[in-house]
mmCIF file of C-alpha atoms and ligand atoms in Angstrom:
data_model
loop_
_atom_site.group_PDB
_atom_site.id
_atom_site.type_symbol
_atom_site.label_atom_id
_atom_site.label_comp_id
_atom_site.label_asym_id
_atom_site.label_seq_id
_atom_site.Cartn_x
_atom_site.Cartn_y
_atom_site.Cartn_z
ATOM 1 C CA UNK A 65 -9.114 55.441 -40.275
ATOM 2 C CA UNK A 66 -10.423 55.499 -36.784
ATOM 3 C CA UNK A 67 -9.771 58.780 -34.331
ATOM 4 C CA UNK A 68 -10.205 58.909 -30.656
ATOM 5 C CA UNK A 69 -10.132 62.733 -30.381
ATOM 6 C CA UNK A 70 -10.033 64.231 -26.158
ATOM 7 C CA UNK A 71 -12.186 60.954 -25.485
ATOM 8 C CA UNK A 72 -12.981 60.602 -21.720
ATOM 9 C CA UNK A 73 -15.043 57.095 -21.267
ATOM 10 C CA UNK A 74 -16.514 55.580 -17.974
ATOM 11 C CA UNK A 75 -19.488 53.659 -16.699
ATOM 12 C CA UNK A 76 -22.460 55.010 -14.516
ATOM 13 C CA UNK A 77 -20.932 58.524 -15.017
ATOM 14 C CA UNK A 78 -17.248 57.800 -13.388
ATOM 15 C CA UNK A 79 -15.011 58.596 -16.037
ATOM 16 C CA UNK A 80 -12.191 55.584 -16.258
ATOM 17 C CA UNK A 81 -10.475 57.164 -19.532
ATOM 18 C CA UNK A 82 -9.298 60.098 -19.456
ATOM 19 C CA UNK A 83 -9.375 63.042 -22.225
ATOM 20 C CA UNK A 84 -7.523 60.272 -24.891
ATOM 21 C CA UNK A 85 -6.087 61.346 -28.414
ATOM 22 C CA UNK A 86 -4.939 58.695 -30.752
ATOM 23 C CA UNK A 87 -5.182 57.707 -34.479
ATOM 24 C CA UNK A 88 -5.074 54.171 -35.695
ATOM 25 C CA UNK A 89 -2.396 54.967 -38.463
ATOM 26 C CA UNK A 90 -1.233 52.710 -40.486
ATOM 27 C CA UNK A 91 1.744 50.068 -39.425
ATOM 28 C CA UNK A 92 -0.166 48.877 -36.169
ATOM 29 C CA UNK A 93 -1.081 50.319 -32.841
ATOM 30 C CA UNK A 94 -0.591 49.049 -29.536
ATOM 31 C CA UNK A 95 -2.607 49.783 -26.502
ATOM 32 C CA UNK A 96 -0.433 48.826 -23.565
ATOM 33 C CA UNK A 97 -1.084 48.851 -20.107
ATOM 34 C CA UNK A 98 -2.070 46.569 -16.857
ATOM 35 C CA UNK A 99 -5.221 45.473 -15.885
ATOM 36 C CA UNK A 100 -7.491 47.888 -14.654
ATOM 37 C CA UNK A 101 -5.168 50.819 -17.103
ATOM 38 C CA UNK A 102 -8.453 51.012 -19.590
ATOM 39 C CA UNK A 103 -7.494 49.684 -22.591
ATOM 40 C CA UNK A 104 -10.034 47.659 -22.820
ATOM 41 C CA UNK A 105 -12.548 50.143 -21.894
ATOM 42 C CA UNK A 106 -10.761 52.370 -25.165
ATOM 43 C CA UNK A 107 -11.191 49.166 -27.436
ATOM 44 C CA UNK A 108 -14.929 48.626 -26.498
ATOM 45 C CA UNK A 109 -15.361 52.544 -27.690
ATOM 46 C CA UNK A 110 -13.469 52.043 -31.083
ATOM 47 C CA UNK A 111 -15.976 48.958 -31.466
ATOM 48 C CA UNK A 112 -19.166 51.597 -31.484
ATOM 49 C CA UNK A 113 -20.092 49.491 -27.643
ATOM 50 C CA UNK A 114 -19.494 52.545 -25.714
ATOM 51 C CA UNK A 115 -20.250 55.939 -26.357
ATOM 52 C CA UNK A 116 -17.621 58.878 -24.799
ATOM 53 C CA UNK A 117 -19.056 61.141 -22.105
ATOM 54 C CA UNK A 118 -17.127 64.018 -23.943
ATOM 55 C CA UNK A 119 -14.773 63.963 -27.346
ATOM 56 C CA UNK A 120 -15.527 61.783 -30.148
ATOM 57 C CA UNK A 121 -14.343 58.817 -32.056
ATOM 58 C CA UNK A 122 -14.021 59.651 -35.731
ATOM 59 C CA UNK A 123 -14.276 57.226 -38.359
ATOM 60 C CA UNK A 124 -12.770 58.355 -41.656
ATOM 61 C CA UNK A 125 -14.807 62.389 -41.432
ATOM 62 C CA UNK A 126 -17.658 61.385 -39.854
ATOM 63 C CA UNK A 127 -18.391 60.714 -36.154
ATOM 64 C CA UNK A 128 -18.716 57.167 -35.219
ATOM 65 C CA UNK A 129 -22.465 57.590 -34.000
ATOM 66 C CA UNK A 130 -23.217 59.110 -37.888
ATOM 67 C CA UNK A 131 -21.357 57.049 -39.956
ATOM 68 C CA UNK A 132 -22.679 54.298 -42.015
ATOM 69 C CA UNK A 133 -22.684 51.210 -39.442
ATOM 70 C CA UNK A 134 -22.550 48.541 -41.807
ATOM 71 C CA UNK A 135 -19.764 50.044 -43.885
ATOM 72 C CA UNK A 136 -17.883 50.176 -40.514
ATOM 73 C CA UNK A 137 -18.684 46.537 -38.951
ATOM 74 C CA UNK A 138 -17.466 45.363 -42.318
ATOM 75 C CA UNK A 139 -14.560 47.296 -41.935
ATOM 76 C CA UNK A 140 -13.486 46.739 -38.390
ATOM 77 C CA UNK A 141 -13.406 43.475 -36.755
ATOM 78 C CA UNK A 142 -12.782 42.212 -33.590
ATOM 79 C CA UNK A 143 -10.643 39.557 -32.554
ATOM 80 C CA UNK A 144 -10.817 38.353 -28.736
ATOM 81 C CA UNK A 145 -9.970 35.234 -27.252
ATOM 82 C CA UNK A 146 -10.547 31.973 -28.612
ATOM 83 C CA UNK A 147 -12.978 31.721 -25.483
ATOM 84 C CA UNK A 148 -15.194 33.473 -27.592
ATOM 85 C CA UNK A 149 -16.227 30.962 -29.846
ATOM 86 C CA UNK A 150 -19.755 29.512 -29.306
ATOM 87 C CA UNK A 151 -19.357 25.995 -27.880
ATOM 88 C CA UNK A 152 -22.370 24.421 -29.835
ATOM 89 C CA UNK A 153 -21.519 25.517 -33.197
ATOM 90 C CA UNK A 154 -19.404 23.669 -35.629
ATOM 91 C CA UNK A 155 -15.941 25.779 -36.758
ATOM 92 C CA UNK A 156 -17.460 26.524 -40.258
ATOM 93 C CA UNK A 157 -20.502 27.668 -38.803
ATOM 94 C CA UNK A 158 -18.517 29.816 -36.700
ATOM 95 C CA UNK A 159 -16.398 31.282 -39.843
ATOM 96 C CA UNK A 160 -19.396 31.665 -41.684
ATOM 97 C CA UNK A 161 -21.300 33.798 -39.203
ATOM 98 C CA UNK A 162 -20.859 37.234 -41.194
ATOM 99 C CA UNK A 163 -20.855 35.608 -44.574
ATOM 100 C CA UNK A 164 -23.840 35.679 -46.795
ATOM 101 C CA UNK A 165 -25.102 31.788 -47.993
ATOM 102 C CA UNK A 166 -23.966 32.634 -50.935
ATOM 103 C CA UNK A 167 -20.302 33.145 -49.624
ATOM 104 C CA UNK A 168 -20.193 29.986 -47.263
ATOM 105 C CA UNK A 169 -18.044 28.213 -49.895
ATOM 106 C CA UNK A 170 -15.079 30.434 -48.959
ATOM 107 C CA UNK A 171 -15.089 28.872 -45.015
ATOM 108 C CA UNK A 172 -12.200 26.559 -46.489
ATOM 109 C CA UNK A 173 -10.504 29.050 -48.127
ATOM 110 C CA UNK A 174 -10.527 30.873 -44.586
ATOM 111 C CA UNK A 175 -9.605 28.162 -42.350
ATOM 112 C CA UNK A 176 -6.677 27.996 -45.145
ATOM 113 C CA UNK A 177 -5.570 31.608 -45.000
ATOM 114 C CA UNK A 178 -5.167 30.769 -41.279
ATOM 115 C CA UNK A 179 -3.159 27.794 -41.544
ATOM 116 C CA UNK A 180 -5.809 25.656 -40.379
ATOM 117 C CA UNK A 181 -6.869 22.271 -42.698
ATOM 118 C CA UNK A 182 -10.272 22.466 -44.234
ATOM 119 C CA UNK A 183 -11.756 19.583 -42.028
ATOM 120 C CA UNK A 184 -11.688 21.082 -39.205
ATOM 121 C CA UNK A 185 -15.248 22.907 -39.888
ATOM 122 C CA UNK A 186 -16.549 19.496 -39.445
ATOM 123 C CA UNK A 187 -15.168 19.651 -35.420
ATOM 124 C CA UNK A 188 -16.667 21.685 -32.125
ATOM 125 C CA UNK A 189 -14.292 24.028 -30.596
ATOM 126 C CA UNK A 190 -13.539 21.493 -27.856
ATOM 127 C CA UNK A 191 -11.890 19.418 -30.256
ATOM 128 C CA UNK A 192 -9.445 21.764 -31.099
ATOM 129 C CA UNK A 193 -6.395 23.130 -29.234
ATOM 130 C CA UNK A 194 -6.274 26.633 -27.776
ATOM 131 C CA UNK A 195 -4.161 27.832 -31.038
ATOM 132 C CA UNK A 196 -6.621 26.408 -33.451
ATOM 133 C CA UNK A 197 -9.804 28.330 -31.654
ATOM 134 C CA UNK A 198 -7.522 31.419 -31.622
ATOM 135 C CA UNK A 199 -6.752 31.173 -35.460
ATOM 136 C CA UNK A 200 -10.951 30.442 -35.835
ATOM 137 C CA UNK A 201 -11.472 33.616 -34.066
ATOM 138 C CA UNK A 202 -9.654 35.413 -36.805
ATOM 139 C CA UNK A 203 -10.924 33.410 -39.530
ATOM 140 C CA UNK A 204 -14.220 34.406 -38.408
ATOM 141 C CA UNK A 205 -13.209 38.017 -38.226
ATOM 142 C CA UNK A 206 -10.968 37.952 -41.651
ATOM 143 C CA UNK A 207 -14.779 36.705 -43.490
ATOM 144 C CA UNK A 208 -15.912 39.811 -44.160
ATOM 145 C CA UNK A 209 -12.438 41.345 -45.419
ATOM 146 C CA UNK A 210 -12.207 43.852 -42.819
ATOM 147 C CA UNK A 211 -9.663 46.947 -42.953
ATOM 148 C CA UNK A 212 -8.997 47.077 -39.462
ATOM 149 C CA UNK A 213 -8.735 44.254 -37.051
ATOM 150 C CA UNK A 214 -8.911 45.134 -33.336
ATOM 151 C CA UNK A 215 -7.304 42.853 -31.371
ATOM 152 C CA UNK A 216 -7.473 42.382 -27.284
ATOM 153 C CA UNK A 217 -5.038 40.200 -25.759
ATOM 154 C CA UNK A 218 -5.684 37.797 -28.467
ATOM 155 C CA UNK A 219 -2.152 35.887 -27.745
ATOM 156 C CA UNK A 220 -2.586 35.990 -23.718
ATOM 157 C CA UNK A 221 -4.097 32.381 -22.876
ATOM 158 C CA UNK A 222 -1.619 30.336 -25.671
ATOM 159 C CA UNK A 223 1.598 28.998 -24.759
ATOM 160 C CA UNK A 224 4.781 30.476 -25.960
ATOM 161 C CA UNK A 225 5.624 28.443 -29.103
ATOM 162 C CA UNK A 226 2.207 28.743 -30.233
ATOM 163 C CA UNK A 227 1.961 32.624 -29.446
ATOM 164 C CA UNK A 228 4.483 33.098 -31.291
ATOM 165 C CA UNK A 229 2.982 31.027 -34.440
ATOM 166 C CA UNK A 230 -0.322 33.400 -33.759
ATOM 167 C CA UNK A 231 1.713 36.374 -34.132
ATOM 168 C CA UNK A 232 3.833 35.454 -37.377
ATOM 169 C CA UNK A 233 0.291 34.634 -38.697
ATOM 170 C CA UNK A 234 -1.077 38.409 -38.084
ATOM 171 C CA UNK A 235 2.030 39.684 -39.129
ATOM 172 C CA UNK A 236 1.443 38.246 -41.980
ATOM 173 C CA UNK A 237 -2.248 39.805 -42.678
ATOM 174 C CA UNK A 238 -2.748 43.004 -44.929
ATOM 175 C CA UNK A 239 -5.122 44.635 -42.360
ATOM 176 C CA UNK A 240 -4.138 47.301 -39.876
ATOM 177 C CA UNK A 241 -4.621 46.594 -36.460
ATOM 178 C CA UNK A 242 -5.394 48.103 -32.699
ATOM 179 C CA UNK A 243 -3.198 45.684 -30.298
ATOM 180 C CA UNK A 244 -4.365 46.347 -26.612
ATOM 181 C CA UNK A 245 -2.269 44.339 -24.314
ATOM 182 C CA UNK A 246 0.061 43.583 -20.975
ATOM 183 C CA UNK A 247 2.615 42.442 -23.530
ATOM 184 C CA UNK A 248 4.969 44.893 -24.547
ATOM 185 C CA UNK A 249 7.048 42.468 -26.593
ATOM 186 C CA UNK A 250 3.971 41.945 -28.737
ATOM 187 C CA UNK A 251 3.696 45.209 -29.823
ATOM 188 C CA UNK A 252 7.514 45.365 -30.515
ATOM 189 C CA UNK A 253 6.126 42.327 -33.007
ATOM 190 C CA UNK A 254 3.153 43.558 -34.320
ATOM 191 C CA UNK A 255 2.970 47.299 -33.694
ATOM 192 C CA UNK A 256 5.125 50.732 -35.414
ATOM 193 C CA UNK A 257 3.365 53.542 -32.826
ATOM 194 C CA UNK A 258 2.132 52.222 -28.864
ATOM 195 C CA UNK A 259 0.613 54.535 -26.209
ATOM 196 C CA UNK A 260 1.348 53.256 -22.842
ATOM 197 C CA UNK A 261 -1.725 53.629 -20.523
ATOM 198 C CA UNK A 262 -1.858 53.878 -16.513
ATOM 199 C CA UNK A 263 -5.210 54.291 -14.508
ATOM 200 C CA UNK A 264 -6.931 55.702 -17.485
ATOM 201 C CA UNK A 265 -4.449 58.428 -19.032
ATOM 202 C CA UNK A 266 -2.083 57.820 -21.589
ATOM 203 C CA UNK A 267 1.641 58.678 -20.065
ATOM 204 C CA UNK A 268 3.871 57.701 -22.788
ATOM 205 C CA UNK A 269 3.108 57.576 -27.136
ATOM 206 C CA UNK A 270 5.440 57.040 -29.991
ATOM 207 C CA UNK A 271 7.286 54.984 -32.036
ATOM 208 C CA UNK A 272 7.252 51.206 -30.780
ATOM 209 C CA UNK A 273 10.700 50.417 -31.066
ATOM 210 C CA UNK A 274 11.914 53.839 -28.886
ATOM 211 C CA UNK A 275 9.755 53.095 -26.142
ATOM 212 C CA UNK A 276 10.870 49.831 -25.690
ATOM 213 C CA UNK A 277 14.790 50.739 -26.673
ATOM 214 C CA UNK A 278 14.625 54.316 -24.186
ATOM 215 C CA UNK A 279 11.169 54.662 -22.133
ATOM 216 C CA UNK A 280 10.569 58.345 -20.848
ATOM 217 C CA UNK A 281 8.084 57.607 -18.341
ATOM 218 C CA UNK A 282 8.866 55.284 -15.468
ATOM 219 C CA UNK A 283 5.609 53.231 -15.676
ATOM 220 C CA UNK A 284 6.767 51.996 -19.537
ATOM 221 C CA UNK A 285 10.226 51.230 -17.883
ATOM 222 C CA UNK A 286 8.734 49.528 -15.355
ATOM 223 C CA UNK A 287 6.476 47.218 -17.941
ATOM 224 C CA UNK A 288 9.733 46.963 -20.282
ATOM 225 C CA UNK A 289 11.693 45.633 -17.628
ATOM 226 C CA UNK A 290 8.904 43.572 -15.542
ATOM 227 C CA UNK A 291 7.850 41.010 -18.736
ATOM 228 C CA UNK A 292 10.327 41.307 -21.952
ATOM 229 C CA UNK A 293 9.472 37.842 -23.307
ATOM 230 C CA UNK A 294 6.185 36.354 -24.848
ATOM 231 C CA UNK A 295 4.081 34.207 -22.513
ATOM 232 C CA UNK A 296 4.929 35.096 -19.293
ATOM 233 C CA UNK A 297 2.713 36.139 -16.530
ATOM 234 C CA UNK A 298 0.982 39.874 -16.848
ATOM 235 C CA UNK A 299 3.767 42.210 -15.785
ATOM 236 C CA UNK A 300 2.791 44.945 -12.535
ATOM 237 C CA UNK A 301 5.160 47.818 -12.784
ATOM 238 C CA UNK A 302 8.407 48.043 -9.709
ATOM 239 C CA UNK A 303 8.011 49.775 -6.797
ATOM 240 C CA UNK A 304 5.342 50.187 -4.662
ATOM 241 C CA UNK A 305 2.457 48.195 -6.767
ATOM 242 C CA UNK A 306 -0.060 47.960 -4.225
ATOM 243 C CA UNK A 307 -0.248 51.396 -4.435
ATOM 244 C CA UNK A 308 -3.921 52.678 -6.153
ATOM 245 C CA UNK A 309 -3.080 55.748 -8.805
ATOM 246 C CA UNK A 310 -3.171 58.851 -6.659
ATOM 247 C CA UNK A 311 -6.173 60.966 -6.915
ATOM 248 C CA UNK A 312 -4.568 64.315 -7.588
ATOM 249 C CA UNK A 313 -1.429 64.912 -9.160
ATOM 250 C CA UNK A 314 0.882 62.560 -11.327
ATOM 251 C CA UNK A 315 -1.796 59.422 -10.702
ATOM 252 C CA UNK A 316 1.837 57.183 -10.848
ATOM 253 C CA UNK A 317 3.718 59.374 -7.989
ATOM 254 C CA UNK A 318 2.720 56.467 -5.111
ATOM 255 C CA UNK A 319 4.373 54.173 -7.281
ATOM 256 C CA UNK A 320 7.447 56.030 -8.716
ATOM 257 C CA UNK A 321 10.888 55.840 -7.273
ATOM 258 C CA UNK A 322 11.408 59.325 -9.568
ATOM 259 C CA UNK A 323 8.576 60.875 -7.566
ATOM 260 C CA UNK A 324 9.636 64.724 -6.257
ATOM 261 C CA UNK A 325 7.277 67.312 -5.469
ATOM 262 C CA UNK A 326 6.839 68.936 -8.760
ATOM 263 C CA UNK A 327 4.639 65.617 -9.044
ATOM 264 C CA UNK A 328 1.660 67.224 -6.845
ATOM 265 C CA UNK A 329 1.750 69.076 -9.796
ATOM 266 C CA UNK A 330 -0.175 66.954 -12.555
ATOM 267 C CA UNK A 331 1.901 66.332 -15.595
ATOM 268 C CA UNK A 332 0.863 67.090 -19.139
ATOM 269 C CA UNK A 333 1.852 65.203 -22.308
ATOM 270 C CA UNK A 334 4.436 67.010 -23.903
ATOM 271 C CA UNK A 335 7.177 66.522 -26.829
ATOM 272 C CA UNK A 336 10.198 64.673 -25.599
ATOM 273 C CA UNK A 337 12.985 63.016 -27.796
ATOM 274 C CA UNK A 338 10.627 62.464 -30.416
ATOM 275 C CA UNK A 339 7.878 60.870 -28.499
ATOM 276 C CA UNK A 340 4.741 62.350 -26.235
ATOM 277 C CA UNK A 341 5.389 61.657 -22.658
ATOM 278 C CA UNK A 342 3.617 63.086 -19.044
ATOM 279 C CA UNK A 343 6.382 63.115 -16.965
ATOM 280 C CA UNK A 344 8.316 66.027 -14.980
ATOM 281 C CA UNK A 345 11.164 63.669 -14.942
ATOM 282 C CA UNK A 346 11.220 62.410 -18.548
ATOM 283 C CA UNK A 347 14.615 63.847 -19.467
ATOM 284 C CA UNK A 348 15.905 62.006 -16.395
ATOM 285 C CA UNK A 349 14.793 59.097 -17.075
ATOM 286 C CA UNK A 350 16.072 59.014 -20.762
ATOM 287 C CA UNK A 351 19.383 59.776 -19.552
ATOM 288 C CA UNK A 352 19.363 57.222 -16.880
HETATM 289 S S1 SF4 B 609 5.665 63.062 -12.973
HETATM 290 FE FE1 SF4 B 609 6.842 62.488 -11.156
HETATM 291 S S2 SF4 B 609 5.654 60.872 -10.161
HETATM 292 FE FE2 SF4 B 609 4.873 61.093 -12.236
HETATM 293 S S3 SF4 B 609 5.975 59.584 -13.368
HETATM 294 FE FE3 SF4 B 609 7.120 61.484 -13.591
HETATM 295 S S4 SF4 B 609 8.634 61.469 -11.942
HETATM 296 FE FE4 SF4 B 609 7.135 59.884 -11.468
#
């Protein structure tokens, strides 16, 4: 439904994302990476808010810039932190802020379909806990029966139990979502196909549940192993983390205890065990 295709994204004409390929397919995607990695920066360009200094996002055949933009805000939704929500309004205002007057009568329906009771439209967001404002925020988004939800860190600021309520709730949604996150064992939840990304490039993409069972590239071993349960504290990969990416070369060699001098060399993605990885060392680090 939605194509980045060689997509290199940055602001004031310093390219941040680098020449990125991925397809929202259906099943779920997941975005991973630390801060500062670019995911959000790749989510803000699927939303139509930033356009690619070379490559294209495709939506359906068309390019994003020529395709019908009120087919595709109905059609793909954002859902970011409860933050979000405008402090003034009431909840069903909130819900009903893409919905026609006609429609307005389906805000309890909504809140509903979110687990939420009715009354709270009634109530500001300050009189609701930080799981209630998160389900609002995808309430709001769920209004105009969107096909693809895109969702950044939308889990990050709850506490654990009520993470994990947030996330048996969007498992539960028939609409096929973008995940971007720190979080890798929300996108073991939530996600079939990830692509890890570090400073900008995406070093590891494939099947969920093999990059978290066998990583290929050192970074997703290092964000496997740093932060394996829900709620904890955003993971930083082993090693030498205060290092910046390197300018030329593998950008993770200053970090990576697998780092040899083939990795001057700058690694392409390439085919290994079933997965795309850019790594010299890939095979060793499958085999351990
Ligand atoms: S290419 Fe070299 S430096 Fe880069 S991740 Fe692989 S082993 Fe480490």
């Amino acid at each position: 439904m939605l194509r980045a295709e060689g997509v290199t994204l940055g602001y004031g004409g310093t390219p941040v994302v680098h020449d990125v390929t991925l397809d929202i397919t259906e099943g779920g995607v997941g975005l991973i990476g630390e801060s500062g990695s670019g995911k959000t920066t790749l989510a803000r360009a699927f939303l139509g808010l930033l356009t690619p200094m070379s490559g294209n996002i495709w939506y359906g055949d068309q390019t994003l810039k020529k395709a019908d933009q009120r087919r595709f805000r109905k059609d793909v939704q954002p859902v970011f932190q409860a933050e979000a929500l405008d402090p003034r309004m009431r909840i069903g205002g909130s819900v009903a802020e893409g919905l026609s007057r006609g429609e307005r009568h389906r805000v309890p329906e909504l809140l509903r379909q979110v687990g939420l009771a009715p009354e709270l439209a009634e109530r500001r967001p300050h009189q609701l806990s930080g799981g209630q404002r998160q389900r609002v925020v995808i309430a709001r988004a769920l209004a105009v029966g969107p096909r693809l939800l895109i969702l950044d860190e939308p889990t990050s600021a709850l506490d654990v139990t009520v993470q994990a309520r947030i996330l048996d709730l969007l498992a539960s949604l028939d609409t096929e979502r973008l995940l971007i996150t720190h979080n890798l064992a929300v996108v073991g939840r939530l996600c079939r196909t990830s692509h890890v990304l570090f400073a900008g490039r995406v070093v590891e993409a494939g099947p969920t549940a093999e990059l978290l069972d066998r990583p290929a590239h050192p970074y997703t071993l290092a964000l496997r192993d740093a932060v394996p349960k829900l709620g904890g504290p955003p993971p930083v990969a082993r090693g030498r983390t205060e290092a910046r990416p390197a300018e030329t070369g593998c950008p993770f060699r200053l970090r990576c205890p697998l780092a040899a001098a083939a990795c001057e060399r700058a690694p392409a993605l390439r085919e290994v065990a079933g997965r795309q990885v850019a790594c010299h060392r890939a095979e060793d680090v499958l085999g351990g």
